[in-house]
GROMACS .gro file of C-alpha atoms in nm:
model
  424
    1UNK     CA    1  10.203  -2.626  16.651
    2UNK     CA    2   9.846  -2.508  16.535
    3UNK     CA    3   9.601  -2.792  16.614
    4UNK     CA    4   9.285  -2.584  16.568
    5UNK     CA    5   9.288  -2.587  16.192
    6UNK     CA    6   9.182  -2.939  16.121
    7UNK     CA    7   8.888  -2.898  16.363
    8UNK     CA    8   8.766  -2.588  16.193
    9UNK     CA    9   8.813  -2.729  15.835
   10UNK     CA   10   8.620  -3.028  15.910
   11UNK     CA   11   8.354  -2.839  16.086
   12UNK     CA   12   8.310  -2.586  15.797
   13UNK     CA   13   8.269  -2.855  15.534
   14UNK     CA   14   8.017  -3.037  15.748
   15UNK     CA   15   7.822  -2.726  15.803
   16UNK     CA   16   7.826  -2.643  15.429
   17UNK     CA   17   7.677  -2.972  15.345
   18UNK     CA   18   7.420  -2.950  15.628
   19UNK     CA   19   7.318  -2.592  15.510
   20UNK     CA   20   7.262  -2.732  15.159
   21UNK     CA   21   7.046  -3.007  15.279
   22UNK     CA   22   6.851  -2.793  15.512
   23UNK     CA   23   6.766  -2.525  15.263
   24UNK     CA   24   6.696  -2.782  14.996
   25UNK     CA   25   6.450  -2.978  15.211
   26UNK     CA   26   6.084  -2.863  15.209
   27UNK     CA   27   5.967  -2.739  15.556
   28UNK     CA   28   5.686  -2.997  15.545
   29UNK     CA   29   5.955  -3.262  15.566
   30UNK     CA   30   6.154  -3.119  15.850
   31UNK     CA   31   6.216  -3.336  16.163
   32UNK     CA   32   6.434  -3.104  16.368
   33UNK     CA   33   6.424  -3.364  16.653
   34UNK     CA   34   6.631  -3.622  16.447
   35UNK     CA   35   6.917  -3.742  16.668
   36UNK     CA   36   7.158  -3.775  16.379
   37UNK     CA   37   7.148  -3.389  16.341
   38UNK     CA   38   7.279  -3.369  16.700
   39UNK     CA   39   7.522  -3.645  16.680
   40UNK     CA   40   7.668  -3.486  16.363
   41UNK     CA   41   7.646  -3.139  16.496
   42UNK     CA   42   7.456  -3.043  16.186
   43UNK     CA   43   7.147  -2.916  16.356
   44UNK     CA   44   7.215  -2.544  16.327
   45UNK     CA   45   7.099  -2.458  15.967
   46UNK     CA   46   6.773  -2.653  16.027
   47UNK     CA   47   6.700  -2.438  16.330
   48UNK     CA   48   6.819  -2.127  16.163
   49UNK     CA   49   6.570  -2.179  15.878
   50UNK     CA   50   6.290  -2.250  16.110
   51UNK     CA   51   6.358  -1.940  16.307
   52UNK     CA   52   6.348  -1.735  15.987
   53UNK     CA   53   6.059  -1.912  15.794
   54UNK     CA   54   5.843  -2.107  16.039
   55UNK     CA   55   5.923  -2.040  16.404
   56UNK     CA   56   5.636  -2.253  16.520
   57UNK     CA   57   5.654  -2.560  16.313
   58UNK     CA   58   5.434  -2.876  16.301
   59UNK     CA   59   5.632  -3.196  16.226
   60UNK     CA   60   5.457  -3.489  16.080
   61UNK     CA   61   5.750  -3.635  15.902
   62UNK     CA   62   5.905  -3.834  16.193
   63UNK     CA   63   5.908  -4.188  16.322
   64UNK     CA   64   5.741  -4.061  16.647
   65UNK     CA   65   5.398  -3.881  16.695
   66UNK     CA   66   5.366  -3.539  16.542
   67UNK     CA   67   5.502  -3.241  16.746
   68UNK     CA   68   5.524  -2.875  16.732
   69UNK     CA   69   5.873  -2.714  16.753
   70UNK     CA   70   5.898  -2.369  16.916
   71UNK     CA   71   6.244  -2.220  16.830
   72UNK     CA   72   6.237  -1.867  16.913
   73UNK     CA   73   6.338  -1.710  17.260
   74UNK     CA   74   6.028  -1.527  17.334
   75UNK     CA   75   5.794  -1.810  17.215
   76UNK     CA   76   5.989  -2.044  17.429
   77UNK     CA   77   5.963  -1.822  17.727
   78UNK     CA   78   5.591  -1.814  17.675
   79UNK     CA   79   5.557  -2.187  17.687
   80UNK     CA   80   5.791  -2.229  17.982
   81UNK     CA   81   5.623  -1.974  18.200
   82UNK     CA   82   5.261  -2.076  18.135
   83UNK     CA   83   5.240  -2.406  18.325
   84UNK     CA   84   4.861  -2.376  18.335
   85UNK     CA   85   4.839  -2.426  17.973
   86UNK     CA   86   5.138  -2.642  17.904
   87UNK     CA   87   5.182  -2.949  18.108
   88UNK     CA   88   5.509  -3.156  18.190
   89UNK     CA   89   5.309  -3.443  18.342
   90UNK     CA   90   5.470  -3.773  18.284
   91UNK     CA   91   5.126  -3.934  18.253
   92UNK     CA   92   5.073  -3.705  17.940
   93UNK     CA   93   5.413  -3.802  17.784
   94UNK     CA   94   5.676  -3.625  18.004
   95UNK     CA   95   5.944  -3.366  17.919
   96UNK     CA   96   6.115  -3.536  17.619
   97UNK     CA   97   6.012  -3.506  17.255
   98UNK     CA   98   5.944  -3.893  17.259
   99UNK     CA   99   5.700  -4.038  17.497
  100UNK     CA  100   5.854  -4.210  17.784
  101UNK     CA  101   5.859  -4.590  17.709
  102UNK     CA  102   5.571  -4.781  17.896
  103UNK     CA  103   5.697  -4.876  18.233
  104UNK     CA  104   5.956  -4.600  18.257
  105UNK     CA  105   5.707  -4.304  18.308
  106UNK     CA  106   5.818  -4.239  18.665
  107UNK     CA  107   5.673  -3.932  18.795
  108UNK     CA  108   5.926  -3.671  18.912
  109UNK     CA  109   5.887  -3.313  19.011
  110UNK     CA  110   6.018  -3.190  18.686
  111UNK     CA  111   5.752  -3.407  18.500
  112UNK     CA  112   5.473  -3.304  18.735
  113UNK     CA  113   5.222  -3.011  18.749
  114UNK     CA  114   5.119  -2.792  19.034
  115UNK     CA  115   5.068  -2.819  19.329
  116UNK     CA  116   5.267  -3.160  19.372
  117UNK     CA  117   5.557  -2.997  19.166
  118UNK     CA  118   5.648  -2.724  19.413
  119UNK     CA  119   5.582  -2.940  19.712
  120UNK     CA  120   5.834  -3.202  19.606
  121UNK     CA  121   6.087  -2.966  19.458
  122UNK     CA  122   6.113  -2.780  19.794
  123UNK     CA  123   6.229  -3.077  19.974
  124UNK     CA  124   6.566  -3.081  19.791
  125UNK     CA  125   6.630  -2.713  19.754
  126UNK     CA  126   6.813  -2.681  20.086
  127UNK     CA  127   7.099  -2.857  19.913
  128UNK     CA  128   7.140  -2.570  19.678
  129UNK     CA  129   7.131  -2.274  19.923
  130UNK     CA  130   7.418  -2.018  19.918
  131UNK     CA  131   7.544  -2.140  20.253
  132UNK     CA  132   7.567  -2.504  20.151
  133UNK     CA  133   7.727  -2.409  19.815
  134UNK     CA  134   8.001  -2.221  20.000
  135UNK     CA  135   8.072  -2.554  20.184
  136UNK     CA  136   8.053  -2.753  19.854
  137UNK     CA  137   8.288  -2.511  19.688
  138UNK     CA  138   8.579  -2.619  19.925
  139UNK     CA  139   8.516  -2.990  19.827
  140UNK     CA  140   8.483  -2.914  19.449
  141UNK     CA  141   8.816  -2.725  19.456
  142UNK     CA  142   9.006  -2.997  19.655
  143UNK     CA  143   8.873  -3.273  19.412
  144UNK     CA  144   8.937  -3.055  19.096
  145UNK     CA  145   9.284  -3.012  19.210
  146UNK     CA  146   9.343  -3.379  19.262
  147UNK     CA  147   9.191  -3.493  18.926
  148UNK     CA  148   9.380  -3.219  18.727
  149UNK     CA  149   9.714  -3.301  18.898
  150UNK     CA  150   9.681  -3.656  18.798
  151UNK     CA  151   9.633  -3.579  18.428
  152UNK     CA  152   9.920  -3.688  18.188
  153UNK     CA  153  10.140  -3.439  17.988
  154UNK     CA  154  10.226  -3.480  17.619
  155UNK     CA  155   9.984  -3.774  17.591
  156UNK     CA  156   9.634  -3.799  17.426
  157UNK     CA  157   9.350  -3.882  17.661
  158UNK     CA  158   8.967  -3.854  17.671
  159UNK     CA  159   8.874  -3.539  17.859
  160UNK     CA  160   8.515  -3.673  17.904
  161UNK     CA  161   8.632  -3.968  18.096
  162UNK     CA  162   8.927  -3.835  18.284
  163UNK     CA  163   8.782  -3.496  18.395
  164UNK     CA  164   8.415  -3.436  18.319
  165UNK     CA  165   8.266  -3.767  18.423
  166UNK     CA  166   8.498  -3.814  18.720
  167UNK     CA  167   8.432  -3.469  18.872
  168UNK     CA  168   8.051  -3.464  18.810
  169UNK     CA  169   8.029  -3.824  18.947
  170UNK     CA  170   8.222  -3.739  19.257
  171UNK     CA  171   7.972  -3.452  19.324
  172UNK     CA  172   7.675  -3.689  19.268
  173UNK     CA  173   7.799  -3.925  19.513
  174UNK     CA  174   7.842  -3.650  19.757
  175UNK     CA  175   7.503  -3.503  19.696
  176UNK     CA  176   7.340  -3.867  19.753
  177UNK     CA  177   7.593  -3.973  20.014
  178UNK     CA  178   7.640  -4.270  19.771
  179UNK     CA  179   7.900  -4.537  19.851
  180UNK     CA  180   8.215  -4.378  19.716
  181UNK     CA  181   8.375  -4.688  19.559
  182UNK     CA  182   8.065  -4.765  19.354
  183UNK     CA  183   7.998  -4.404  19.240
  184UNK     CA  184   8.034  -4.488  18.869
  185UNK     CA  185   7.710  -4.671  18.895
  186UNK     CA  186   7.548  -4.330  18.911
  187UNK     CA  187   7.708  -4.238  18.576
  188UNK     CA  188   7.594  -4.558  18.413
  189UNK     CA  189   7.235  -4.511  18.538
  190UNK     CA  190   7.212  -4.167  18.410
  191UNK     CA  191   7.329  -4.277  18.059
  192UNK     CA  192   7.096  -4.580  18.052
  193UNK     CA  193   6.795  -4.382  18.167
  194UNK     CA  194   6.823  -4.127  17.873
  195UNK     CA  195   6.952  -4.361  17.603
  196UNK     CA  196   6.776  -4.403  17.280
  197UNK     CA  197   6.747  -4.746  17.122
  198UNK     CA  198   7.003  -4.669  16.853
  199UNK     CA  199   7.257  -4.500  17.079
  200UNK     CA  200   7.453  -4.812  17.151
  201UNK     CA  201   7.454  -4.747  17.519
  202UNK     CA  202   7.231  -5.052  17.589
  203UNK     CA  203   7.199  -5.349  17.363
  204UNK     CA  204   6.826  -5.418  17.416
  205UNK     CA  205   6.519  -5.306  17.598
  206UNK     CA  206   6.568  -5.609  17.828
  207UNK     CA  207   6.915  -5.484  17.920
  208UNK     CA  208   6.775  -5.142  17.992
  209UNK     CA  209   6.507  -5.282  18.211
  210UNK     CA  210   6.757  -5.500  18.402
  211UNK     CA  211   6.993  -5.204  18.473
  212UNK     CA  212   6.713  -4.970  18.585
  213UNK     CA  213   6.577  -5.239  18.811
  214UNK     CA  214   6.919  -5.270  18.956
  215UNK     CA  215   6.922  -4.886  19.007
  216UNK     CA  216   6.575  -4.883  19.185
  217UNK     CA  217   6.693  -5.181  19.416
  218UNK     CA  218   7.016  -5.013  19.509
  219UNK     CA  219   6.853  -4.676  19.574
  220UNK     CA  220   6.562  -4.821  19.755
  221UNK     CA  221   6.814  -4.981  19.993
  222UNK     CA  222   6.973  -4.651  20.056
  223UNK     CA  223   6.643  -4.488  20.094
  224UNK     CA  224   6.522  -4.728  20.358
  225UNK     CA  225   6.847  -4.664  20.551
  226UNK     CA  226   6.802  -4.286  20.545
  227UNK     CA  227   6.412  -4.318  20.644
  228UNK     CA  228   6.514  -4.522  20.950
  229UNK     CA  229   6.807  -4.296  21.056
  230UNK     CA  230   6.855  -3.950  21.180
  231UNK     CA  231   6.816  -3.682  20.918
  232UNK     CA  232   7.144  -3.597  20.729
  233UNK     CA  233   7.235  -3.343  20.461
  234UNK     CA  234   7.202  -3.536  20.145
  235UNK     CA  235   6.930  -3.557  19.883
  236UNK     CA  236   6.790  -3.894  19.994
  237UNK     CA  237   6.774  -3.796  20.345
  238UNK     CA  238   6.616  -3.453  20.255
  239UNK     CA  239   6.336  -3.644  20.084
  240UNK     CA  240   6.304  -3.912  20.335
  241UNK     CA  241   6.246  -3.687  20.623
  242UNK     CA  242   5.986  -3.441  20.448
  243UNK     CA  243   5.623  -3.499  20.459
  244UNK     CA  244   5.584  -3.408  20.095
  245UNK     CA  245   5.817  -3.683  19.987
  246UNK     CA  246   5.849  -3.933  20.268
  247UNK     CA  247   5.559  -4.131  20.157
  248UNK     CA  248   5.623  -4.133  19.787
  249UNK     CA  249   5.526  -4.448  19.597
  250UNK     CA  250   5.806  -4.643  19.437
  251UNK     CA  251   5.761  -4.499  19.088
  252UNK     CA  252   5.764  -4.141  19.227
  253UNK     CA  253   6.070  -4.220  19.434
  254UNK     CA  254   6.258  -4.367  19.120
  255UNK     CA  255   6.137  -4.060  18.907
  256UNK     CA  256   6.297  -3.807  19.144
  257UNK     CA  257   6.606  -4.014  19.190
  258UNK     CA  258   6.660  -4.042  18.816
  259UNK     CA  259   6.586  -3.671  18.773
  260UNK     CA  260   6.851  -3.571  19.022
  261UNK     CA  261   7.112  -3.812  18.890
  262UNK     CA  262   7.066  -3.689  18.528
  263UNK     CA  263   7.032  -3.337  18.636
  264UNK     CA  264   7.352  -3.358  18.837
  265UNK     CA  265   7.544  -3.557  18.567
  266UNK     CA  266   7.459  -3.469  18.211
  267UNK     CA  267   7.434  -3.098  18.218
  268UNK     CA  268   7.761  -3.013  18.415
  269UNK     CA  269   7.952  -3.290  18.253
  270UNK     CA  270   7.874  -3.201  17.895
  271UNK     CA  271   7.913  -2.822  17.956
  272UNK     CA  272   8.258  -2.892  18.114
  273UNK     CA  273   8.363  -3.083  17.804
  274UNK     CA  274   8.197  -2.819  17.568
  275UNK     CA  275   8.396  -2.544  17.735
  276UNK     CA  276   8.728  -2.699  17.633
  277UNK     CA  277   8.591  -2.763  17.272
  278UNK     CA  278   8.458  -2.397  17.265
  279UNK     CA  279   8.783  -2.250  17.359
  280UNK     CA  280   8.994  -2.454  17.123
  281UNK     CA  281   8.759  -2.361  16.823
  282UNK     CA  282   8.785  -2.003  16.924
  283UNK     CA  283   9.161  -1.958  17.020
  284UNK     CA  284   9.135  -1.595  17.040
  285UNK     CA  285   8.884  -1.633  17.326
  286UNK     CA  286   9.105  -1.884  17.499
  287UNK     CA  287   9.397  -1.621  17.476
  288UNK     CA  288   9.163  -1.353  17.628
  289UNK     CA  289   9.075  -1.595  17.911
  290UNK     CA  290   9.431  -1.667  17.991
  291UNK     CA  291   9.527  -1.296  17.985
  292UNK     CA  292   9.228  -1.211  18.217
  293UNK     CA  293   9.128  -1.505  18.431
  294UNK     CA  294   8.850  -1.294  18.591
  295UNK     CA  295   8.649  -1.342  18.276
  296UNK     CA  296   8.581  -1.695  18.391
  297UNK     CA  297   8.253  -1.542  18.561
  298UNK     CA  298   8.112  -1.442  18.215
  299UNK     CA  299   8.273  -1.747  18.040
  300UNK     CA  300   8.061  -1.995  18.242
  301UNK     CA  301   7.716  -1.865  18.152
  302UNK     CA  302   7.824  -1.811  17.794
  303UNK     CA  303   7.947  -2.170  17.746
  304UNK     CA  304   7.621  -2.292  17.915
  305UNK     CA  305   7.441  -2.083  17.631
  306UNK     CA  306   7.676  -2.211  17.370
  307UNK     CA  307   7.656  -2.586  17.466
  308UNK     CA  308   7.288  -2.596  17.581
  309UNK     CA  309   7.336  -2.926  17.751
  310UNK     CA  310   6.954  -3.016  17.734
  311UNK     CA  311   6.851  -2.935  17.371
  312UNK     CA  312   6.488  -2.930  17.448
  313UNK     CA  313   6.204  -2.968  17.695
  314UNK     CA  314   5.855  -3.095  17.593
  315UNK     CA  315   5.510  -2.994  17.708
  316UNK     CA  316   5.163  -3.112  17.642
  317UNK     CA  317   4.880  -2.851  17.570
  318UNK     CA  318   4.607  -2.871  17.831
  319UNK     CA  319   4.363  -2.670  17.620
  320UNK     CA  320   4.334  -2.523  17.271
  321UNK     CA  321   4.564  -2.219  17.247
  322UNK     CA  322   4.808  -2.049  17.000
  323UNK     CA  323   5.170  -1.988  16.969
  324UNK     CA  324   5.305  -1.731  16.724
  325UNK     CA  325   4.962  -1.730  16.546
  326UNK     CA  326   4.968  -2.111  16.501
  327UNK     CA  327   4.662  -2.293  16.661
  328UNK     CA  328   4.771  -2.547  16.920
  329UNK     CA  329   4.502  -2.822  16.994
  330UNK     CA  330   4.459  -2.968  17.344
  331UNK     CA  331   4.676  -3.280  17.386
  332UNK     CA  332   4.946  -3.159  17.122
  333UNK     CA  333   5.307  -3.207  17.195
  334UNK     CA  334   5.500  -2.871  17.208
  335UNK     CA  335   5.875  -2.886  17.202
  336UNK     CA  336   6.077  -2.596  17.327
  337UNK     CA  337   6.407  -2.590  17.154
  338UNK     CA  338   6.634  -2.431  17.408
  339UNK     CA  339   6.935  -2.498  17.162
  340UNK     CA  340   6.745  -2.275  16.894
  341UNK     CA  341   6.630  -2.001  17.134
  342UNK     CA  342   6.988  -1.964  17.262
  343UNK     CA  343   7.104  -1.875  16.907
  344UNK     CA  344   6.796  -1.654  16.838
  345UNK     CA  345   6.935  -1.354  16.628
  346UNK     CA  346   6.671  -1.126  16.784
  347UNK     CA  347   6.787  -1.181  17.137
  348UNK     CA  348   7.169  -1.231  17.105
  349UNK     CA  349   7.418  -1.031  16.913
  350UNK     CA  350   7.632  -1.261  16.696
  351UNK     CA  351   7.463  -1.563  16.861
  352UNK     CA  352   7.668  -1.830  16.680
  353UNK     CA  353   7.980  -1.682  16.810
  354UNK     CA  354   8.138  -1.796  17.149
  355UNK     CA  355   8.216  -1.470  17.325
  356UNK     CA  356   8.350  -1.505  17.679
  357UNK     CA  357   8.287  -1.142  17.781
  358UNK     CA  358   7.944  -1.119  17.619
  359UNK     CA  359   7.717  -0.852  17.795
  360UNK     CA  360   7.432  -1.004  18.006
  361UNK     CA  361   7.559  -1.353  17.964
  362UNK     CA  362   7.290  -1.511  18.188
  363UNK     CA  363   7.005  -1.435  17.966
  364UNK     CA  364   7.030  -1.781  17.802
  365UNK     CA  365   6.753  -2.046  17.822
  366UNK     CA  366   6.968  -2.347  17.912
  367UNK     CA  367   6.826  -2.384  18.269
  368UNK     CA  368   6.467  -2.316  18.165
  369UNK     CA  369   6.225  -2.061  18.306
  370UNK     CA  370   5.921  -2.066  18.530
  371UNK     CA  371   5.847  -2.324  18.805
  372UNK     CA  372   6.064  -2.582  18.638
  373UNK     CA  373   6.384  -2.368  18.635
  374UNK     CA  374   6.682  -2.586  18.705
  375UNK     CA  375   6.708  -2.630  19.091
  376UNK     CA  376   7.072  -2.697  19.073
  377UNK     CA  377   7.184  -2.426  18.835
  378UNK     CA  378   7.410  -2.233  19.083
  379UNK     CA  379   7.595  -2.556  19.163
  380UNK     CA  380   7.646  -2.641  18.791
  381UNK     CA  381   7.795  -2.291  18.760
  382UNK     CA  382   8.013  -2.324  19.057
  383UNK     CA  383   8.163  -2.649  18.949
  384UNK     CA  384   8.244  -2.505  18.612
  385UNK     CA  385   8.393  -2.185  18.756
  386UNK     CA  386   8.617  -2.379  18.992
  387UNK     CA  387   8.741  -2.618  18.743
  388UNK     CA  388   8.841  -2.344  18.509
  389UNK     CA  389   9.013  -2.156  18.792
  390UNK     CA  390   9.220  -2.464  18.870
  391UNK     CA  391   9.297  -2.550  18.504
  392UNK     CA  392   9.418  -2.206  18.429
  393UNK     CA  393   9.663  -2.221  18.718
  394UNK     CA  394   9.808  -2.542  18.594
  395UNK     CA  395   9.788  -2.551  18.218
  396UNK     CA  396   9.870  -2.297  17.956
  397UNK     CA  397   9.649  -2.471  17.720
  398UNK     CA  398   9.448  -2.804  17.689
  399UNK     CA  399   9.456  -2.874  17.316
  400UNK     CA  400   9.178  -3.071  17.131
  401UNK     CA  401   9.367  -3.305  16.906
  402UNK     CA  402   9.068  -3.476  16.718
  403UNK     CA  403   8.697  -3.467  16.652
  404UNK     CA  404   8.467  -3.513  16.947
  405UNK     CA  405   8.226  -3.798  16.937
  406UNK     CA  406   7.880  -3.667  17.041
  407UNK     CA  407   7.584  -3.848  17.197
  408UNK     CA  408   7.307  -3.988  16.978
  409UNK     CA  409   7.043  -3.796  17.124
  410UNK     CA  410   6.828  -3.472  17.054
  411UNK     CA  411   6.757  -3.440  17.424
  412UNK     CA  412   7.099  -3.471  17.594
  413UNK     CA  413   7.345  -3.255  17.387
  414UNK     CA  414   7.671  -3.401  17.493
  415UNK     CA  415   7.993  -3.602  17.423
  416UNK     CA  416   8.119  -3.941  17.451
  417UNK     CA  417   8.476  -3.861  17.384
  418UNK     CA  418   8.700  -3.543  17.336
  419UNK     CA  419   9.058  -3.636  17.254
  420UNK     CA  420   9.292  -3.378  17.421
  421UNK     CA  421   9.663  -3.322  17.500
  422UNK     CA  422   9.825  -3.111  17.762
  423UNK     CA  423  10.173  -2.986  17.639
  424UNK     CA  424  10.431  -2.989  17.901
   0.00000   0.00000   0.00000
């Protein structure tokens, strides 16, 4: 039975309408960071038009402060690798298009400039060395086997909940040495920390504050335990026993904890889900992968490009400068749209196509570049590689049997649900 056709037809009609709207809207009225474009998966023609007509665009038509959109690969690289000009400091607004709400501007090393950034980042980097990744690989494989072996056959289930969230949350619990039976708290805190008011994840600002306070109290207790015990090989212990982070103030501690939770949860979880969707929307690629499982090595970075789990990163200009001939003033918000740079026609052949044997697949922007390049990117790739090795061993096909429900966010590009079925 062909279950791909309904997904393709729905998507084609949705994209036709999105293209009409994008090309009928004056550029002066563009707000490419509108979360609805991402939730509806209708962002693509908007960014295509910006790449072609105004690759450095100033948005004044938004319910947030004006911002610059940088949408082409080389311009994004320029911003990302010039940290002396473009700041990620939380005190200037942070790394998201929207300023961090007051009281949530926790400084973390991703939202911090030099020299503090590198000093704090280095404390957690031992977790991601090749030697430690080899050890983690054994654990990832064992857990992937257990989760996949317990999936139902001939029954619709939510891949996000049963596979993506479960596997990434298990890994987070290991990285933090977090109490195993309470590991889903990590998932919840990740979701709450990045949720927009209209996302439905939290009912009010008060609820969000209450849950983040719970996170802080819980993690502070674990922190104090690690400070007062012998060093161990987990993220909290690494920070607790390093001079660069041992004496962090409470906000800095909270900032780094949230960064590591979100970084370890959202990116891998949403790319894992996106890989199943991409292969279903491109059945010829799924056939190619089944016939040659060694293509997993190039499929993984291709799906990271195709999904782009973090759609953007924001910087604040520290001085007057220019990008692509446009004058940027000191204090301006500059948004690097990785999701657009990863579809740049000048950098990628057939950029809107999902091609699992694409040449040089690691040239994507999804992990960022420069000093803020994702510290856990090799672990993310490893998790995706192993779960697909194990899925191909077990299942001839995982069928997507309905439309995915996407997250209401232009920062986290991800999924709430993906209904799937494993024939058997």
